[in-house]
Coordinates of C-alpha atoms in Angstrom, one line a residue:
M1 CA -9.7 0.0 45.0
S2 CA -7.9 -1.4 41.9
S3 CA -8.6 -4.9 40.7
R4 CA -5.0 -5.9 41.4
L5 CA -5.3 -4.7 45.0
I6 CA -8.6 -6.7 45.4
W7 CA -6.9 -9.9 44.1
I8 CA -4.0 -9.4 46.5
L9 CA -6.4 -9.0 49.4
W10 CA -8.3 -12.2 48.4
M11 CA -5.0 -14.2 48.1
T12 CA -4.0 -12.8 51.5
L13 CA -7.3 -14.0 52.9
V14 CA -6.8 -17.5 51.5
A15 CA -3.3 -17.7 53.0
V16 CA -4.4 -16.5 56.4
W17 CA -7.7 -18.4 56.5
F18 CA -6.2 -21.8 55.5
G19 CA -2.6 -21.4 56.5
T20 CA -3.1 -21.5 60.3
L21 CA -5.4 -24.6 60.6
D22 CA -2.5 -26.8 61.8
Q23 CA -0.8 -24.3 63.9
R24 CA -2.8 -25.1 67.1
A25 CA -3.5 -28.3 69.0
L26 CA -7.1 -29.6 69.1
V27 CA -8.8 -28.4 72.3
R28 CA -11.5 -30.1 74.3
P29 CA -14.4 -30.8 74.1
D30 CA -15.8 -30.0 70.7
E31 CA -12.6 -30.2 68.6
G32 CA -11.6 -33.6 70.0
R33 CA -15.1 -35.0 69.6
Y34 CA -15.7 -33.8 66.0
A35 CA -12.2 -34.9 64.9
E36 CA -12.6 -38.3 66.5
I37 CA -16.0 -39.3 65.2
P38 CA -14.8 -39.2 61.6
R39 CA -11.5 -40.9 62.5
E40 CA -13.5 -43.8 63.9
M41 CA -15.6 -43.9 60.7
V42 CA -12.6 -44.3 58.6
A43 CA -11.0 -46.9 61.1
S44 CA -14.2 -49.1 61.4
G45 CA -15.6 -48.6 57.8
D46 CA -19.0 -47.9 59.3
W47 CA -20.1 -44.5 57.8
L48 CA -23.8 -45.1 58.8
T49 CA -23.7 -45.1 62.7
P50 CA -21.7 -42.2 64.2
R51 CA -19.6 -43.4 67.2
L52 CA -17.4 -41.6 69.7
N53 CA -15.0 -43.7 71.6
E54 CA -16.8 -46.8 70.1
F55 CA -20.1 -45.7 71.6
K56 CA -23.1 -44.7 69.5
Y57 CA -23.3 -40.9 69.3
F58 CA -26.6 -39.6 68.0
E59 CA -26.5 -36.0 69.0
K60 CA -26.0 -34.6 65.5
P61 CA -26.5 -35.8 61.9
A62 CA -23.6 -37.2 59.8
L63 CA -22.8 -34.7 57.0
Q64 CA -19.8 -33.1 58.6
Y65 CA -18.5 -36.4 59.8
W66 CA -18.6 -37.7 56.2
A67 CA -16.9 -34.6 54.9
T68 CA -14.1 -34.9 57.5
A69 CA -13.7 -38.6 57.1
A70 CA -13.4 -38.1 53.3
G71 CA -10.8 -35.5 54.1
Y72 CA -8.8 -38.0 56.2
K73 CA -8.9 -40.5 53.4
L74 CA -7.6 -37.9 50.9
F75 CA -5.1 -35.9 52.9
G76 CA -4.4 -38.0 56.0
E77 CA -5.4 -37.5 59.7
S78 CA -4.1 -34.2 60.9
E79 CA -5.3 -31.0 62.7
W80 CA -5.4 -29.3 59.3
T81 CA -7.7 -31.8 57.8
A82 CA -9.8 -32.0 60.9
R83 CA -10.6 -28.3 60.7
L84 CA -10.8 -28.2 56.9
W85 CA -14.7 -28.5 56.8
P86 CA -15.5 -25.5 59.0
A87 CA -12.7 -23.5 57.3
L88 CA -13.9 -24.4 53.8
T89 CA -17.6 -23.7 54.4
G90 CA -16.6 -20.5 56.1
F91 CA -14.5 -19.3 53.2
L92 CA -17.3 -20.3 50.7
S93 CA -19.6 -18.3 52.9
I94 CA -17.4 -15.2 52.4
L95 CA -17.4 -15.8 48.6
L96 CA -21.1 -16.2 48.5
A97 CA -21.7 -13.0 50.5
W98 CA -19.4 -11.2 47.9
W99 CA -21.3 -12.7 45.0
T100 CA -24.7 -12.1 46.5
G101 CA -24.0 -8.5 47.4
R102 CA -22.5 -7.8 44.0
R103 CA -25.5 -9.3 42.2
L104 CA -28.1 -7.6 44.3
W105 CA -26.5 -4.1 44.8
G106 CA -23.3 -3.8 42.8
P107 CA -19.6 -4.6 43.1
L108 CA -19.0 -2.3 46.1
A109 CA -21.7 -3.9 48.2
G110 CA -20.2 -7.3 47.4
H111 CA -16.7 -6.3 48.3
L112 CA -17.8 -4.7 51.6
A113 CA -19.9 -7.6 52.6
A114 CA -17.1 -10.1 52.1
A115 CA -14.7 -7.8 54.1
I116 CA -17.1 -7.5 57.0
L117 CA -17.8 -11.3 57.1
A118 CA -14.2 -12.3 56.8
S119 CA -13.2 -10.1 59.8
S120 CA -16.1 -10.4 62.3
L121 CA -14.6 -12.0 65.4
L122 CA -17.1 -14.8 66.0
F123 CA -17.1 -15.8 62.3
V124 CA -13.3 -16.0 62.1
V125 CA -13.1 -18.0 65.3
L126 CA -15.7 -20.5 64.3
G127 CA -14.2 -20.8 60.9
H128 CA -11.1 -22.2 62.6
L129 CA -12.6 -24.3 65.3
I130 CA -14.2 -27.7 64.8
T131 CA -17.8 -27.2 65.5
L132 CA -20.9 -28.0 63.4
D133 CA -22.2 -24.5 63.3
M134 CA -20.2 -23.2 60.2
G135 CA -21.6 -25.9 58.0
L136 CA -25.1 -25.2 59.2
S137 CA -24.7 -21.5 58.6
F138 CA -23.3 -21.9 55.1
F139 CA -26.0 -24.2 53.8
L140 CA -28.7 -21.9 55.4
Q141 CA -27.0 -19.0 53.6
V142 CA -27.2 -20.9 50.3
A143 CA -30.8 -21.6 50.9
W144 CA -31.9 -18.1 51.6
T145 CA -29.6 -16.7 48.9
A146 CA -31.4 -18.9 46.3
F147 CA -34.6 -17.9 47.8
L148 CA -33.9 -14.2 47.3
F149 CA -32.9 -14.7 43.7
A150 CA -36.0 -16.8 43.0
Q151 CA -38.3 -13.8 43.8
N152 CA -37.0 -11.6 40.9
D153 CA -36.3 -14.0 38.0
E154 CA -38.6 -15.3 35.4
R155 CA -40.7 -18.4 36.4
S156 CA -38.4 -21.1 34.9
V157 CA -35.3 -19.6 36.4
S158 CA -37.1 -19.0 39.7
R159 CA -37.9 -22.7 40.0
R160 CA -34.3 -23.7 39.6
W161 CA -33.3 -21.2 42.3
M162 CA -36.0 -22.7 44.6
L163 CA -34.8 -26.2 44.0
L164 CA -31.3 -25.1 44.9
A165 CA -32.8 -23.6 48.1
W166 CA -34.6 -26.9 49.0
G167 CA -31.4 -28.8 48.3
A168 CA -29.4 -26.5 50.5
L169 CA -32.0 -26.7 53.2
A170 CA -31.7 -30.5 53.1
L171 CA -27.9 -30.2 53.6
A172 CA -28.4 -27.8 56.5
V173 CA -30.6 -30.4 58.2
L174 CA -27.9 -33.0 57.6
S175 CA -25.4 -30.6 59.2
K176 CA -27.1 -30.0 62.5
G177 CA -30.8 -31.2 62.5
L178 CA -34.3 -29.7 62.5
V179 CA -33.3 -26.3 63.7
A180 CA -32.7 -25.4 60.0
L181 CA -36.3 -25.9 59.2
V182 CA -37.4 -23.9 62.2
L183 CA -35.1 -20.9 61.3
V184 CA -36.3 -20.8 57.7
G185 CA -39.9 -21.3 58.5
A186 CA -39.9 -18.5 61.2
A187 CA -38.2 -16.1 58.7
L188 CA -40.7 -16.8 55.9
V189 CA -43.8 -16.5 58.1
G190 CA -42.3 -13.4 59.9
Y191 CA -41.6 -11.7 56.7
T192 CA -45.0 -12.4 55.3
L193 CA -46.8 -11.0 58.3
L194 CA -44.6 -8.0 58.8
N195 CA -44.4 -7.0 55.1
R196 CA -47.9 -8.1 54.1
D197 CA -46.3 -9.8 51.2
L198 CA -47.6 -13.3 50.0
S199 CA -45.6 -13.4 46.7
P200 CA -42.8 -15.6 48.1
W201 CA -45.2 -18.4 48.8
K202 CA -46.2 -18.5 45.1
R203 CA -42.5 -19.3 44.1
L204 CA -41.8 -22.0 46.7
A205 CA -42.1 -25.0 44.2
P206 CA -43.3 -27.0 47.2
L207 CA -44.0 -30.4 45.4
R208 CA -40.6 -30.6 43.5
G209 CA -38.8 -28.9 46.3
L210 CA -40.1 -31.2 49.1
L211 CA -39.3 -34.2 46.9
L212 CA -35.8 -33.0 46.4
F213 CA -35.4 -32.2 50.1
L214 CA -36.6 -35.8 51.0
L215 CA -34.3 -37.4 48.4
I216 CA -31.3 -35.7 49.9
A217 CA -32.1 -35.6 53.6
A218 CA -34.3 -38.6 54.4
P219 CA -32.1 -41.7 53.3
W220 CA -29.5 -41.3 56.1
F221 CA -32.2 -40.7 58.8
V222 CA -34.2 -43.8 57.6
A223 CA -31.1 -46.0 57.3
V224 CA -29.7 -45.1 60.7
S225 CA -33.1 -45.6 62.3
L226 CA -33.5 -49.0 60.8
A227 CA -30.0 -50.0 62.0
N228 CA -30.5 -48.4 65.4
P229 CA -34.2 -48.3 66.5
E230 CA -33.2 -46.1 69.5
F231 CA -32.1 -43.3 67.2
P232 CA -35.4 -41.5 66.5
Q233 CA -36.5 -40.9 70.1
F234 CA -33.0 -39.7 71.1
F235 CA -32.3 -37.5 68.1
F236 CA -35.8 -36.0 67.5
I237 CA -37.2 -35.8 71.0
H238 CA -34.2 -35.5 73.3
E239 CA -31.9 -33.5 71.1
H240 CA -34.5 -31.1 69.7
F241 CA -37.6 -30.6 71.7
E242 CA -36.0 -31.2 75.2
R243 CA -32.9 -29.1 74.3
F244 CA -35.1 -26.2 73.3
L245 CA -37.8 -26.4 75.9
S246 CA -35.7 -27.2 78.9
T247 CA -32.3 -26.7 80.6
V248 CA -31.5 -30.5 80.5
H249 CA -28.2 -29.7 78.8
R250 CA -27.2 -27.2 81.4
R251 CA -26.7 -24.4 78.9
D252 CA -29.2 -22.0 80.2
E253 CA -28.2 -18.3 80.1
P254 CA -30.0 -15.0 80.8
G255 CA -32.2 -13.4 78.2
W256 CA -29.6 -10.8 77.3
Y257 CA -26.9 -13.5 76.6
F258 CA -27.0 -13.2 72.8
F259 CA -26.9 -9.5 72.9
A260 CA -23.5 -9.8 74.6
V261 CA -22.4 -12.5 72.2
Y262 CA -23.3 -10.2 69.3
A263 CA -21.6 -7.1 70.8
L264 CA -18.3 -9.0 71.0
G265 CA -18.7 -11.4 68.1
A266 CA -19.5 -8.7 65.5
L267 CA -16.3 -6.7 66.3
P268 CA -15.0 -4.6 64.7
W269 CA -18.4 -3.8 63.2
S270 CA -20.9 -4.1 66.1
L271 CA -22.4 -0.6 66.3
L272 CA -22.1 0.1 62.5
L273 CA -24.1 -3.0 61.7
V274 CA -26.8 -2.0 64.1
H275 CA -27.1 1.2 62.1
T276 CA -27.4 -0.7 58.9
L277 CA -30.2 -2.8 60.3
L278 CA -32.1 0.4 61.2
K279 CA -31.8 1.6 57.6
S280 CA -32.8 -1.8 56.0
W281 CA -36.5 -1.7 56.7
S282 CA -36.9 1.7 55.0
Q283 CA -35.6 0.3 51.7
G284 CA -38.7 -1.8 51.1
T285 CA -42.3 -1.3 50.4
A286 CA -45.2 -3.2 52.1
G287 CA -46.8 -5.7 49.7
R288 CA -43.7 -6.0 47.4
F289 CA -40.8 -8.3 48.0
S290 CA -37.7 -6.7 49.5
A291 CA -34.4 -8.4 50.0
D292 CA -33.5 -5.9 52.7
R293 CA -36.6 -6.6 54.7
F294 CA -36.2 -10.3 54.3
L295 CA -32.7 -10.4 55.5
L296 CA -33.7 -8.1 58.5
V297 CA -36.5 -10.5 59.4
W298 CA -34.1 -13.5 59.1
I299 CA -31.8 -11.8 61.5
V300 CA -34.4 -10.7 64.0
S301 CA -36.4 -14.0 64.0
S302 CA -33.3 -16.2 64.3
F303 CA -32.0 -14.1 67.1
A304 CA -35.4 -14.3 68.9
F305 CA -35.6 -18.1 68.5
F306 CA -32.2 -18.7 70.1
S307 CA -32.9 -16.2 72.8
V308 CA -36.0 -18.0 74.1
S309 CA -34.4 -21.4 73.9
G310 CA -33.5 -23.2 77.1
S311 CA -30.2 -24.1 75.6
K312 CA -27.8 -21.2 74.8
M313 CA -24.3 -21.3 73.4
A314 CA -22.4 -18.4 71.6
P315 CA -22.0 -20.3 68.2
Y316 CA -25.8 -20.7 67.9
I317 CA -26.1 -17.2 66.4
L318 CA -23.6 -17.7 63.7
P319 CA -26.3 -18.0 60.9
L320 CA -27.1 -14.3 61.5
F321 CA -23.6 -13.1 60.4
P322 CA -23.7 -13.6 56.6
A323 CA -27.1 -11.7 56.5
L324 CA -25.6 -9.0 58.8
A325 CA -22.6 -8.7 56.5
L326 CA -24.8 -8.4 53.4
L327 CA -26.8 -5.6 54.9
G328 CA -23.6 -4.0 56.1
G329 CA -22.1 -4.2 52.5
R330 CA -25.4 -2.5 51.3
H331 CA -25.5 0.4 53.7
I332 CA -22.2 0.8 55.6
A333 CA -20.5 3.1 53.2
S334 CA -23.5 5.5 53.2
L335 CA -23.4 5.9 57.0
S336 CA -22.6 9.4 58.1
R337 CA -19.0 10.5 58.9
R338 CA -20.2 11.3 62.4
T339 CA -21.6 7.7 62.9
W340 CA -18.3 6.2 61.7
L341 CA -16.2 8.4 63.8
I342 CA -18.1 7.6 67.0
H343 CA -17.9 4.0 66.3
L344 CA -14.2 4.1 65.6
A345 CA -13.5 6.2 68.7
L346 CA -15.3 3.6 70.9
L347 CA -13.3 0.9 69.2
A348 CA -10.1 2.7 69.9
L349 CA -11.0 3.0 73.6
L350 CA -11.7 -0.7 73.7
A351 CA -8.4 -1.6 72.0
V352 CA -6.6 0.7 74.5
A353 CA -8.5 -1.0 77.4
A354 CA -7.5 -4.4 76.0
L355 CA -3.9 -3.4 76.0
A356 CA -4.1 -2.2 79.6
V357 CA -6.0 -5.2 80.9
A358 CA -4.1 -7.9 79.0
P359 CA -1.3 -8.2 81.6
R360 CA -3.9 -9.4 84.1
V361 CA -3.9 -12.8 82.4
L362 CA -0.7 -13.5 84.3
R363 CA -2.7 -13.5 87.5
L364 CA -4.3 -16.8 86.3
A365 CA -1.0 -18.6 87.0
G366 CA -1.4 -21.7 89.2
E367 CA -2.0 -25.4 89.0
S368 CA -3.7 -25.2 85.6
F369 CA -1.6 -22.5 83.8
S370 CA 2.1 -21.9 84.4
P371 CA 3.6 -18.3 84.2
E372 CA 5.4 -19.3 81.0
M373 CA 2.1 -20.5 79.3
L374 CA 0.4 -17.3 80.3
Q375 CA 3.3 -15.1 79.1
G376 CA 3.0 -16.7 75.7
V377 CA -0.7 -15.8 75.6
L378 CA 0.0 -12.3 76.8
D379 CA 2.5 -11.7 74.1
W380 CA 0.0 -12.7 71.4
L381 CA -2.9 -10.8 73.0
T382 CA -0.7 -7.7 73.2
G383 CA 0.2 -8.0 69.6
A384 CA -3.4 -8.6 68.6
A385 CA -4.6 -5.5 70.5
A386 CA -1.8 -3.3 69.2
L387 CA -2.6 -4.5 65.6
S388 CA -6.3 -3.9 66.1
L389 CA -5.6 -0.4 67.5
A390 CA -3.3 0.5 64.6
S391 CA -6.0 -0.5 62.1
I392 CA -8.7 1.5 64.0
L393 CA -6.5 4.7 63.9
A394 CA -5.8 4.2 60.3
A395 CA -9.6 3.8 59.6
L396 CA -10.2 6.9 61.6
F397 CA -7.9 8.9 59.4
L398 CA -9.4 7.5 56.2
V399 CA -13.0 8.2 57.4
W400 CA -11.9 11.8 58.3
R401 CA -10.7 12.1 54.7
Q402 CA -14.1 10.7 53.4
H403 CA -12.6 7.3 52.2
K404 CA -15.0 5.0 53.9
S405 CA -14.5 2.1 51.6
A406 CA -10.8 2.1 52.2
A407 CA -11.5 2.3 56.0
V408 CA -13.6 -0.8 55.7
A409 CA -10.7 -2.6 54.0
I410 CA -8.2 -1.5 56.7
L411 CA -10.6 -2.3 59.5
A412 CA -11.3 -5.7 58.0
I413 CA -7.6 -6.6 57.6
G414 CA -7.0 -5.6 61.3
G415 CA -10.0 -7.6 62.5
L416 CA -8.9 -10.8 60.6
L417 CA -5.3 -10.6 61.6
S418 CA -5.9 -9.7 65.3
T419 CA -8.4 -12.5 65.8
S420 CA -6.0 -14.9 64.0
A421 CA -3.3 -13.8 66.4
G422 CA -5.5 -14.3 69.4
L423 CA -6.3 -17.9 68.2
L424 CA -2.6 -18.6 67.8
G425 CA -1.9 -17.2 71.2
H426 CA -4.5 -19.5 72.8
D427 CA -2.4 -22.5 71.8
H428 CA 0.0 -21.7 74.6
L429 CA -2.7 -23.1 76.9
A430 CA -2.5 -26.5 75.1
P431 CA -0.6 -28.2 77.9
Y432 CA -3.8 -27.9 79.9
N433 CA -6.7 -28.0 77.3
S434 CA -5.2 -30.5 74.9
T435 CA -3.4 -33.8 75.0
R436 CA -1.2 -33.3 71.9
G437 CA 2.0 -33.0 73.9
L438 CA 0.9 -35.7 76.4
A439 CA 0.2 -38.1 73.5
A440 CA 3.7 -37.4 72.0
Q441 CA 5.3 -38.2 75.3
A442 CA 3.4 -41.5 75.6
Q443 CA 3.5 -42.6 72.0
P444 CA 6.8 -44.4 72.0
R445 CA 5.6 -46.7 74.9
L446 CA 2.1 -47.5 73.5
K447 CA 1.3 -50.8 71.8
P448 CA -1.6 -51.8 69.7
G449 CA -4.1 -54.1 71.2
V450 CA -3.1 -53.4 74.8
P451 CA -5.9 -52.1 77.0
F452 CA -6.0 -48.3 77.6
Y453 CA -8.3 -47.1 80.4
S454 CA -9.7 -43.6 81.0
V455 CA -10.2 -43.4 84.7
N456 CA -12.9 -41.1 86.1
D457 CA -12.8 -38.7 83.2
Y458 CA -13.0 -38.6 79.5
E459 CA -10.4 -36.5 77.6
Q460 CA -11.9 -35.9 74.2
T461 CA -8.7 -35.0 72.4
L462 CA -6.6 -38.1 73.4
P463 CA -8.2 -40.7 71.1
F464 CA -7.5 -38.6 68.0
Y465 CA -3.8 -38.1 68.9
I466 CA -3.1 -41.8 69.9
K467 CA -5.3 -43.2 67.1
R468 CA -7.3 -45.6 69.3
T469 CA -10.3 -45.5 71.7
L470 CA -10.3 -45.8 75.5
T471 CA -12.1 -48.0 78.0
M472 CA -14.1 -45.7 80.2
V473 CA -13.9 -46.2 83.9
T474 CA -16.7 -44.8 86.2
T475 CA -17.4 -41.6 84.2
Q476 CA -20.1 -41.4 81.5
N477 CA -19.8 -37.8 80.5
E478 CA -21.6 -37.1 77.2
L479 CA -21.5 -40.8 76.4
S480 CA -24.2 -41.8 78.8
F481 CA -26.7 -42.7 76.0
G482 CA -24.1 -44.8 74.2
I483 CA -23.1 -46.5 77.4
A484 CA -26.7 -47.4 78.1
Q485 CA -26.9 -49.1 74.7
E486 CA -23.6 -51.0 75.2
P487 CA -22.9 -51.1 78.9
H488 CA -20.4 -54.0 78.6
K489 CA -17.8 -51.6 77.1
W490 CA -17.8 -49.6 80.3
I491 CA -16.3 -50.2 83.8
R492 CA -18.6 -49.0 86.6
T493 CA -16.2 -48.6 89.6
I494 CA -12.6 -48.0 90.5
D495 CA -12.6 -51.3 92.3
E496 CA -13.6 -53.1 89.2
F497 CA -10.9 -51.2 87.3
A498 CA -8.3 -52.2 89.8
L499 CA -9.3 -55.9 89.3
R500 CA -9.0 -55.6 85.6
W501 CA -5.7 -53.8 85.9
G502 CA -4.4 -56.6 88.1
D503 CA -5.4 -59.2 85.6
D504 CA -4.0 -57.4 82.6
R505 CA -0.6 -58.6 81.4
E506 CA 0.1 -55.1 79.9
A507 CA -2.1 -52.0 80.2
F508 CA -2.2 -48.2 80.0
A509 CA -4.4 -45.6 81.7
I510 CA -5.0 -41.8 81.7
M511 CA -6.3 -40.1 84.8
T512 CA -6.3 -36.7 86.5
H513 CA -3.5 -35.8 89.0
D514 CA -5.7 -36.3 92.0
I515 CA -6.9 -39.7 90.9
F516 CA -3.3 -40.7 90.2
E517 CA -2.3 -39.7 93.8
R518 CA -5.3 -41.6 95.2
L519 CA -4.6 -44.8 93.3
S520 CA -0.8 -44.6 94.0
A521 CA -1.6 -44.4 97.8
T522 CA -3.5 -47.7 97.5
G523 CA -0.5 -49.5 96.1
L524 CA -1.9 -50.1 92.6
P525 CA 1.2 -50.8 90.4
M526 CA 1.6 -47.9 88.0
T527 CA 4.5 -46.4 86.2
E528 CA 4.1 -42.8 85.0
I529 CA 5.1 -42.4 81.3
A530 CA 3.6 -38.9 80.5
R531 CA 2.2 -35.9 82.2
N532 CA 0.8 -32.5 81.4
R533 CA -1.0 -29.8 83.5
R534 CA -4.1 -31.9 83.9
Y535 CA -3.5 -35.5 83.3
V536 CA -1.1 -38.4 83.9
I537 CA -0.6 -41.5 81.6
V538 CA 0.5 -44.6 83.4
E539 CA 1.7 -48.0 82.3
K540 CA 1.3 -51.2 84.3
P541 CA 4.9 -52.2 85.1
A542 CA 6.0 -55.6 83.7
A543 CA 6.3 -58.3 86.2
P544 CA 10.0 -58.9 87.2
L545 CA 11.5 -62.2 86.2
S546 CA 12.3 -64.5 89.0
A547 CA 15.9 -65.6 89.7
P548 CA 16.9 -68.9 88.0
G549 CA 16.9 -71.9 90.4
K550 CA 19.6 -74.6 90.6
D551 CA 18.0 -76.4 87.6
G552 CA 18.4 -73.2 85.6
A553 CA 14.6 -72.7 85.4
L554 CA 12.9 -69.4 86.3
H555 CA 10.7 -69.4 89.3

């Protein structure tokens, strides 16, 4: 490909990657949660203790909260800014894959690695949703990339690479916790045992590296622990050891769960990348450092760690994808035409099946989703499947003509655009899974300083859209730890809420439809001011003025 075409492709990627961040409403729970915590940091001025709906929230470290809060200060509070950190770290991950592949194996490997990563379904989705996984994945990628380069350069340069690796590892810990240390340690030990190669241990720069790691990672953990003595037990014990060793978070899945996540999340490259993995081990020699073998061990050990965990969620395996893309960039163009044709034929069948099955989404119409909402989803899904099929057929033609690199480019464009279309189509479900429209209806009636209750539920996206927190009634949800620390901010029962509601001169509340019907039946004075497919927002009606008496006074 010409350099001009490559630049056009990069500029197109930038436009698509960042241009759609504000085209969708925030969805519950993660996007609402991770957009709101930084908003409260900015509003309160407390950047040390993370809070969600004014309750202490210690499930994750603070790096992404700080980055998003800084974005709010610079660019304002919006959906685009709320999603900027995962989008930015995702894009930097693509750039890093390109640069690493180019430096290790040449320009073609770099271009192909970037194309694979920028179009893998799970990677694209998580680059455009607010979770903490993309930041973790990026800093881990920086760490193992620096580690790879440290193995081949002269000693002085090697130490600088290792210091970068230690610094990136500290930022990974600040992104999502101690899992970063476990993944890196497992990969290093696994590689040493399998390849019988001790040379990486001689270049770790452990004293300087550990000092740098502690200088970056430790201050916040120490400061937040001093300000909140309950933090260490909850964060280190409950959120790490109990999460891994038990099903306390109710995220237990069968042992094959992540195989299914990979098969879907690596589209449109799933089978091709498996073939590149099989080729990778043969590229190294026992006793000598091999980047191919280390990346393979990184993938396998990380996959195994998450598979044996008692807590499983699809985004957990995201850190595998940059390494998969690099090995794909290294080997995918050398795979046989037969392998390519089989893979593309299966992809074409999958795209045809998607086109055939897509209309079944209309069967979901009911209380949650209206036919109009589902028709909007169907239109986008149909377009996405058609676009994917067209790119697959074009890639088939190019492979048949022995133009595999061009086939990668076409397949990557189709993968990126079809996944982006699917994300945009999902926004048609916003009347059910977001409160953007609900908040817009209620906003003209809302007044600062007036109590706003959340009755028997906690809708994570509403505080971000109305720019204020809620008083929780009966439900604790994910805030149980914070409520235990500050129970006076919580209302335990519906009866207590009704008493508070009666005493308030003005008040607002959000509740589900069924709770609204139950409370209306009791005669609780409420005036509906907004409604979506799931929730109702009500206002306490103003007390009517009495008619004037003979003396002209109001009674």
